[in-house]
XYZ file of C-alpha atoms in Angstrom:
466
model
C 101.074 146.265 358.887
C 102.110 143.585 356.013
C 105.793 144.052 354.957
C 107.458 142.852 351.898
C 110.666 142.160 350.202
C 110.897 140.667 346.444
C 114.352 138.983 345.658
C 114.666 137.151 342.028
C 110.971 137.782 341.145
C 109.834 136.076 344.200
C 108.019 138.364 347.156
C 108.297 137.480 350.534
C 105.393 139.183 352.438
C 105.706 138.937 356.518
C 102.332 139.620 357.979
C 103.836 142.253 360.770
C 106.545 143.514 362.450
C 106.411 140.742 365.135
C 106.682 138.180 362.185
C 109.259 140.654 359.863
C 111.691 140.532 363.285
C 111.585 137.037 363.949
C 112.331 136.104 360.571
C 115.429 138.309 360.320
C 116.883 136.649 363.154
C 120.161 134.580 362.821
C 119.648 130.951 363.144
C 118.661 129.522 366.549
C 117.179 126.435 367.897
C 114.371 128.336 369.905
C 112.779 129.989 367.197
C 112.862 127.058 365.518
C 110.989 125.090 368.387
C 108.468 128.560 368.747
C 107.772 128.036 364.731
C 108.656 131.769 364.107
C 111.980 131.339 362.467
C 112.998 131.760 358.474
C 112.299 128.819 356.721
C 115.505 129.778 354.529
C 118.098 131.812 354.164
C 116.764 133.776 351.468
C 113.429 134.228 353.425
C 115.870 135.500 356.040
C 117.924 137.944 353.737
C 114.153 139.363 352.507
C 113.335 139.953 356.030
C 116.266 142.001 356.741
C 116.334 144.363 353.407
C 112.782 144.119 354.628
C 113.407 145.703 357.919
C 115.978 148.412 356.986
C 113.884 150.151 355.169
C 111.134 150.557 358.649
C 111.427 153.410 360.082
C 112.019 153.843 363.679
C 108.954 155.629 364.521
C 107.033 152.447 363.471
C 108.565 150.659 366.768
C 106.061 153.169 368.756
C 103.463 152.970 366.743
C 103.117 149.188 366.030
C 103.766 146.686 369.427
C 105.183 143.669 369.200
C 102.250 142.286 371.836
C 99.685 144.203 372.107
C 99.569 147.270 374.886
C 96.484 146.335 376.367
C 97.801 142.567 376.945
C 100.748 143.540 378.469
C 102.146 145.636 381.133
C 106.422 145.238 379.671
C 104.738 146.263 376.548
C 103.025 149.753 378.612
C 105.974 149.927 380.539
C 108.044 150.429 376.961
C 106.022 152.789 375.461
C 104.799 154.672 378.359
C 108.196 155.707 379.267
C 109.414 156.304 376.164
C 111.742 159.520 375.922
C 110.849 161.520 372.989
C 113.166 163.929 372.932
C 116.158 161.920 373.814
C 114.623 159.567 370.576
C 114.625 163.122 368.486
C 118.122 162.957 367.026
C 117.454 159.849 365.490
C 113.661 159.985 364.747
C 113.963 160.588 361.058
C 115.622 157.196 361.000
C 115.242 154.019 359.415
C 116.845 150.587 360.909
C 119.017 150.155 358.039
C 120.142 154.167 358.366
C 119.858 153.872 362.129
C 122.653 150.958 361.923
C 125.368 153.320 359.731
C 124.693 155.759 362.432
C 125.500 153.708 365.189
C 128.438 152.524 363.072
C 129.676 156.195 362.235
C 132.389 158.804 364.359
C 129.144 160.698 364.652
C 127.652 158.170 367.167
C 130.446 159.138 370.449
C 130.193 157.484 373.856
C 128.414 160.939 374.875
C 126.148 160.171 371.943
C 125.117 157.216 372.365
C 124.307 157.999 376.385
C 121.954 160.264 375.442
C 120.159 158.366 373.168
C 119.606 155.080 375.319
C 116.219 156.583 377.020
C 114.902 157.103 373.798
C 115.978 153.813 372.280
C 113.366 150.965 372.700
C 114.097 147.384 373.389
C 112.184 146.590 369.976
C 114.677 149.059 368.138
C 117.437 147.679 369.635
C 116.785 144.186 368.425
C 115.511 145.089 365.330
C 118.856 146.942 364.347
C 121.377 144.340 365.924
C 119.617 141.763 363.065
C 121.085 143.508 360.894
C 124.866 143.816 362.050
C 128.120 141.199 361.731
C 129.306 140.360 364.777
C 131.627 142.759 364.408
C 129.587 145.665 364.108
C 127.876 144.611 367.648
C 131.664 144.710 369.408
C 132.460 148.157 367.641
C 128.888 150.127 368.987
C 128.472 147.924 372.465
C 132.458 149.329 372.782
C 131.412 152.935 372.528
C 128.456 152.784 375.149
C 129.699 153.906 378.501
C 127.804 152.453 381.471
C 128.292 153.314 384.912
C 126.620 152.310 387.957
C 127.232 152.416 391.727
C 126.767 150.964 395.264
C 129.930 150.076 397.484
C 132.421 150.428 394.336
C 132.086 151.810 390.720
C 131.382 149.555 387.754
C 131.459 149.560 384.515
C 134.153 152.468 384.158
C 136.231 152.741 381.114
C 139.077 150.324 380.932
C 137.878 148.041 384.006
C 136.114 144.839 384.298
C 134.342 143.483 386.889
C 133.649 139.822 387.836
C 131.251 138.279 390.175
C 132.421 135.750 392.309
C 130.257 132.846 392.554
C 130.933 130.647 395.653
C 127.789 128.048 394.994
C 127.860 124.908 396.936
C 125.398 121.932 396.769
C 124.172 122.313 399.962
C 125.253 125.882 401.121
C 127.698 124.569 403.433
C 129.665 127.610 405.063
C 132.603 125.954 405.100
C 132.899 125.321 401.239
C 131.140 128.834 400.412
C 133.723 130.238 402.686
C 136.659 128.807 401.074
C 135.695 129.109 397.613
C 135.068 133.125 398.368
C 138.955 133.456 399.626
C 139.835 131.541 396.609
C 138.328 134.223 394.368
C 139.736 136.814 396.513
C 142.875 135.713 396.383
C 142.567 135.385 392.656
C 141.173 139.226 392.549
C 137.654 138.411 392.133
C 133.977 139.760 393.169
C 134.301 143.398 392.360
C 130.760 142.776 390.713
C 129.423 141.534 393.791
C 130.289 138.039 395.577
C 126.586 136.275 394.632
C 125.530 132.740 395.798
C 122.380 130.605 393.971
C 120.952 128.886 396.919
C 120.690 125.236 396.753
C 118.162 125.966 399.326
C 114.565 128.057 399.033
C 114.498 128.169 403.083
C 114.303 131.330 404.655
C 116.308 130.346 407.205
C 119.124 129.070 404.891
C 119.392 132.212 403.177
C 119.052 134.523 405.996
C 122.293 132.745 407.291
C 123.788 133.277 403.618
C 123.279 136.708 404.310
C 124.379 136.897 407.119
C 128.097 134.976 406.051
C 128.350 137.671 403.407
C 127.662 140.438 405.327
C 130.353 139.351 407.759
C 133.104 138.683 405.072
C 132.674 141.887 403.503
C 132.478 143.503 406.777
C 135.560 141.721 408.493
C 137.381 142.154 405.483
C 136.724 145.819 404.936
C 136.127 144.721 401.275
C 134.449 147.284 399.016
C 132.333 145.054 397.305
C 128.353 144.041 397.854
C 127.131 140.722 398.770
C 123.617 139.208 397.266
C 122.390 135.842 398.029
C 120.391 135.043 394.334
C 116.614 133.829 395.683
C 113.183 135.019 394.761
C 112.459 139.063 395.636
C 109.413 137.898 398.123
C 111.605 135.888 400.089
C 114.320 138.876 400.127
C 111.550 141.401 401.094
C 110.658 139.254 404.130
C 114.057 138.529 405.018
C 114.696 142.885 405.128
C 111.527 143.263 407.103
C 113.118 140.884 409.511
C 116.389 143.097 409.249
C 118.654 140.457 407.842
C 121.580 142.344 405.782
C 120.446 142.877 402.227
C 122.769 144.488 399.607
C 121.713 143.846 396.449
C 118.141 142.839 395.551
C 118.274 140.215 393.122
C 115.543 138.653 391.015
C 115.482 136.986 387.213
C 113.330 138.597 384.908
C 112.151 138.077 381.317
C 110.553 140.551 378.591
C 106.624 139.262 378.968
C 103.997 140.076 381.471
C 102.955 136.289 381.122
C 106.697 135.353 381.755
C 107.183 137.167 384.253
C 104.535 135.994 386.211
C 105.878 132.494 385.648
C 108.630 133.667 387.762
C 106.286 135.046 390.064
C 106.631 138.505 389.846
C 105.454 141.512 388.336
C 106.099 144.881 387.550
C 104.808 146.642 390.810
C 106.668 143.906 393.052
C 109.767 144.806 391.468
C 108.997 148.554 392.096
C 108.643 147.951 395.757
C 111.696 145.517 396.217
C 113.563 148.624 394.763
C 112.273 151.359 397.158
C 112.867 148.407 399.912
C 116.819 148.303 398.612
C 116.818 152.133 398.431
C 115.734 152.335 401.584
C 117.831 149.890 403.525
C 120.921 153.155 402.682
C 123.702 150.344 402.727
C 125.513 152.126 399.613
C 128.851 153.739 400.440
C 129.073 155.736 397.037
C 126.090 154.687 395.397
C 122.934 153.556 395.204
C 121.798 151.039 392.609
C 120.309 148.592 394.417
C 118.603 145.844 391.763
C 120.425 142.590 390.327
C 118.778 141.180 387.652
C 119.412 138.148 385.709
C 117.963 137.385 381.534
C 118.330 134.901 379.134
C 117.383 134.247 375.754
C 114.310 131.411 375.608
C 113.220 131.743 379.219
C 109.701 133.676 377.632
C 109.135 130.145 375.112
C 110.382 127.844 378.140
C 106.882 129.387 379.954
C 104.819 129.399 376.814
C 105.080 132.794 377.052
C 106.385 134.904 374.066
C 103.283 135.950 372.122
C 104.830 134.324 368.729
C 108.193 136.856 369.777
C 111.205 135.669 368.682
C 114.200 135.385 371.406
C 116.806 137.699 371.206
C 113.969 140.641 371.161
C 112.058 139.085 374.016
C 115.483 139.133 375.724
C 115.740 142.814 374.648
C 112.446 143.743 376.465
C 113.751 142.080 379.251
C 116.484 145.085 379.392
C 113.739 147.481 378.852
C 111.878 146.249 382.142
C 115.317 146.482 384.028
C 116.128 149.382 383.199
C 112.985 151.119 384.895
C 114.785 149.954 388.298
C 118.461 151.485 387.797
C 120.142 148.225 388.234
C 123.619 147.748 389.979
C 124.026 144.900 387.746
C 122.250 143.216 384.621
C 123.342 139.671 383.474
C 122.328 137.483 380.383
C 122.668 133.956 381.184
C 123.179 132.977 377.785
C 123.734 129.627 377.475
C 122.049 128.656 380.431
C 118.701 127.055 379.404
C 120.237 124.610 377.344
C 120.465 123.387 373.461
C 116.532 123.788 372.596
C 117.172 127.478 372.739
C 120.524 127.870 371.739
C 121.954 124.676 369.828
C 125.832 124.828 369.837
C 128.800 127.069 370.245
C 128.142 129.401 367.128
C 124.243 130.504 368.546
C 125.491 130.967 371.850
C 128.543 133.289 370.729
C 126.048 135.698 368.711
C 123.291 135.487 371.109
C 125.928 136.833 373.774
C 127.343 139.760 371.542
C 123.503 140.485 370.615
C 122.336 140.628 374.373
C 125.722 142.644 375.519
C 125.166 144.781 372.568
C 121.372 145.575 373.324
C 121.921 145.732 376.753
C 124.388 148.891 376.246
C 122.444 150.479 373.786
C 119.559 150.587 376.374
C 121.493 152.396 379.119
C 122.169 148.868 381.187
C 124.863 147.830 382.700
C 125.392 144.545 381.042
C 127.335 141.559 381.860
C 127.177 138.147 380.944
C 127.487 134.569 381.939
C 129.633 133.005 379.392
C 128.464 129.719 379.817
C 126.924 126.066 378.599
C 125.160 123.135 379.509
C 126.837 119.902 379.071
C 124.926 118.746 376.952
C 125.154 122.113 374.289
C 127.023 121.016 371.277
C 129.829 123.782 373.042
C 132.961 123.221 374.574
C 135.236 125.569 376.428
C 136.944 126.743 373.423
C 133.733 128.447 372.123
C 133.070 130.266 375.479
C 137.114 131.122 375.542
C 136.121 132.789 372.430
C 133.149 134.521 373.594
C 134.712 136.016 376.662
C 137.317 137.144 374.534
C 134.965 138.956 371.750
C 132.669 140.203 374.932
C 135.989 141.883 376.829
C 136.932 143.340 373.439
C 133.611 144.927 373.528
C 133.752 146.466 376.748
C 131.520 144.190 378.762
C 131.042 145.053 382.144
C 131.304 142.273 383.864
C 131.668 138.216 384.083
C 131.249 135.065 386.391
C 134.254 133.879 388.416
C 133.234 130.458 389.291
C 135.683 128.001 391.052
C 137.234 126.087 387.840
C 134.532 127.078 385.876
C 132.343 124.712 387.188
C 129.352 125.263 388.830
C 128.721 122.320 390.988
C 125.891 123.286 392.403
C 123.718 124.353 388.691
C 125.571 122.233 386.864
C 126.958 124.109 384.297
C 130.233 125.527 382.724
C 131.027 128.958 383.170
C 134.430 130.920 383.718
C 136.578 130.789 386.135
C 138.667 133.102 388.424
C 141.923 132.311 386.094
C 139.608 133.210 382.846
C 139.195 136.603 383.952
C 142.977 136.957 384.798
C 143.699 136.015 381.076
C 141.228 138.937 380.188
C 142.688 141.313 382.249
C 145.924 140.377 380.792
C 145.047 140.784 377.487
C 143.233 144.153 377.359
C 145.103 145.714 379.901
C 141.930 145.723 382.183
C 141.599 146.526 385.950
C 138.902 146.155 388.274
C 136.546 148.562 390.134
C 139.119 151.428 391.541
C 137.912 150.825 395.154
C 138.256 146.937 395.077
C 142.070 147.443 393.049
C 142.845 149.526 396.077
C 141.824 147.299 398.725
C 143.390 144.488 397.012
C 146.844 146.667 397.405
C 145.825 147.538 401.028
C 145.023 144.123 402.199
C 148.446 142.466 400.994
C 147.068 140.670 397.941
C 148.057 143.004 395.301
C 151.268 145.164 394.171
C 151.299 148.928 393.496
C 150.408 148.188 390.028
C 147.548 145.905 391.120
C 149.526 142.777 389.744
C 148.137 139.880 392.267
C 150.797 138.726 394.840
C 150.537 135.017 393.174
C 151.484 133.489 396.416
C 148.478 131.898 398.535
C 150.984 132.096 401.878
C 150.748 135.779 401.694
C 146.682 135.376 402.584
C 146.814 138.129 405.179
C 146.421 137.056 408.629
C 142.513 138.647 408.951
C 141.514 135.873 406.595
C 143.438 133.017 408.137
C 141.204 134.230 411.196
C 137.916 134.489 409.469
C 138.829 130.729 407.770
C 139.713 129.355 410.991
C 136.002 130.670 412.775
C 133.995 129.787 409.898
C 135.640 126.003 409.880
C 135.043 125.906 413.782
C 131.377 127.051 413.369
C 131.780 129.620 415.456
């Protein structure tokens, strides 16, 4: 379908709603590379009166790729939840927006809407909100999701502690987890990226988490971030497997790239399921997004970003994730030039992430050579906490040494908590009391001699390689 928008006598015409989206989108260097941006910002302001005026029933009836091309695309529209999509069916994007915006559109709301809500929509309205609008609705959705603790529960964040080291020496994975610990992170999960792609290697990552958490009694779940095949093999073998991790992206062809597909992913879930290591809960998946991962694999179809990203929410969220992450400055400056893309792409992913039902956190974070500093990403963590995200990195001085990147650090999300009055998953706040680290009113003990005498022991084995 050919959509148009005349401003000062002069008619833009987009050729379809792939084309009408992509040109709507705020500025960013990967739609630039792809060729599908607005060639100006009028184009851009005609492609967004454009797009108000579709209605929402056009999202199911017109695909962005093509259903018979692609399996995210069947997986979209196949389970599509009509009647939860009833309420708001009469809709256009532009009327679909001052609903989200309105006291009609409640936390309970906006829950039962997500199933009906595709990732398409999602996109398609955020183009057309200030970055305030997408802290005000992201705010009101209510996510909550389970496995040895709660997350995502109404004022609480959660933060994953990430304990990378360059070549997965125990030692410095060790002491980097006690340092987040004693700094009350890794409620999310304590997660290491593998410098290594050895079985062996990560089976004995594993196998250090699993005996932290265990030792420790600490209500939290361990993953060790490598590719789902390798986890499968490692469960069959009966190595300790929490969380099933694996990065995803919103294209069949993309997701291949990564080598995986939709029925893998179903079957690394049952595998998690069935491995019953949940104390309260049982989302078992941990999947990782960013915008321009789909163009990095010459795979997005002509799709801009940010709604390639969005379908990337729509294929986790046929797996009930623990956890859902957008890397968002990750990938670097061709997909996200400088502090300003990255701050909207993050409020646009954490926005349609929520909208969808997910459980979304993200990694504020750069590459070091993004024209970004860490005043931009202090920013962004603050406008993502204000709009109830559910969770963030805590990396060891916010630098990854084993990526090579900036994130945030264990002190970042202290600030956070600080400022919005936030606590962490109820279990982990009550183990931090029990264990000695934390006061009745889960203020931190701020003294690094008070590291209870269970951890001294656990340091003490791990540095003698016992």
């Amino acid at each position: 379908m050919v959509y148009r928008h005349t401003i000062d006598q002069t008619t833009h015409v987009f050729d379809d709603l792939r084309d009408l989206l992509a040109k709507a989108s705020p500025p960013r260097s990967g739609d630039r590379l792809a060729g599908v941006a607005a060639e100006s910002a009028e184009q851009m302001v005609a492609a967004r009166m454009a797009l108000a005026d579709v209605p929402l029933v056009q999202f199911l009836q017109e695909a962005v790729i093509p259903y018979e091309d692609d399996e995210v695309t069947r997986l979209i529209l196949d389970g599509h939840d009509a009647n939860a999509f009833a309420p708001v069916a009469p809709l256009t994007v532009g009327a679909f927006r001052d609903f989200l915006l309105s006291d009609a559109a409640t936390p309970e709301a906006l829950k039962n809407l997500a199933r009906g809500i595709t990732p398409e929509t999602a996109a398609a309205v955020s183009k057309l909100m200030r970055n305030q609008d997408l802290i005000l609705v992201a705010k009101k959705c209510q996510v909550t999701t389970s496995f040895r603790n709660t997350i995502g529960l109404s004022g609480r964040m959660s933060t994953r502690l990430q304990p990378n080291h360059p070549f997965d020496d125990a030692k410095g994975i060790t002491a980097s987890i006690l340092d987040g610990l004693l700094l009350g992170s890794g409620d999310a999960c304590i997660g290491i990226n593998p410098a290594s792609d050895d079985p062996a290697v990560i089976g004995s990552l594993l196998r250090l988490l699993d005996e932290i958490i265990v030792r420790l009694e600490i209500p939290t779940q361990g993953c060790v971030l490598t590719h789902v095949t390798t986890t499968l093999k490692l469960m069959d073998e009966g190595l300790p497997v929490d969380l099933v991790f694996q990065s995803i992206a919103g294209t069949e062809a993309a997701n291949r790239s990564f080598g995986v597909d939709l029925a893998l992913l179903r079957e690394a879930h049952d595998a998690g399921r069935s491995a019953s290591r949940g104390a309260v809960g049982d989302n078992v998946m941990y999947f990782e997004t960013g915008q321009g991962s789909a163009l990095s694999a010459n795979a997005h179809h002509g799709v801009d970003q940010q709604t390639l990203e969005a379908r990337a929410y729509g294929v986790a969220r046929a797996y009930r994730p623990l956890l859902v992450n957008s890397v968002v400055g990750f990938i670097g400056p061709e997909y996200l030039y400088d502090g300003k893309e990255i701050i909207r792409a993050g409020l646009e992913d954490h926005f349609c992430g929520k909208l969808l039902g997910l459980p979304l956190g993200v990694d504020v974070c750069y590459t070091n050579h993004a024209e970004a500093d860490q005043d931009d990403m202090d920013n962004l963590l603050t406008l993502l906490a204000a709009a109830g995200v559910t969770f963030i990195m805590g990396v060891p001085g916010a630098d990854d040494v084993m990526l090579n990147y900036q994130s945030t650090s264990f002190h970042d999300a202290l600030y956070i908590r600080d400022l919005f009055h936030l606590k962490r998953a109820p279990e982990f706040d009550d183990w931090l009391v029990h264990a000695g680290l934390a006061d009745a009113a889960f203020r931190l003990a701020g003294n690094a001699g008070l590291l209870p005498d269970f951890a001294l022991r656990l340091i003490e084995r791990t540095a003698s390689g016992a």
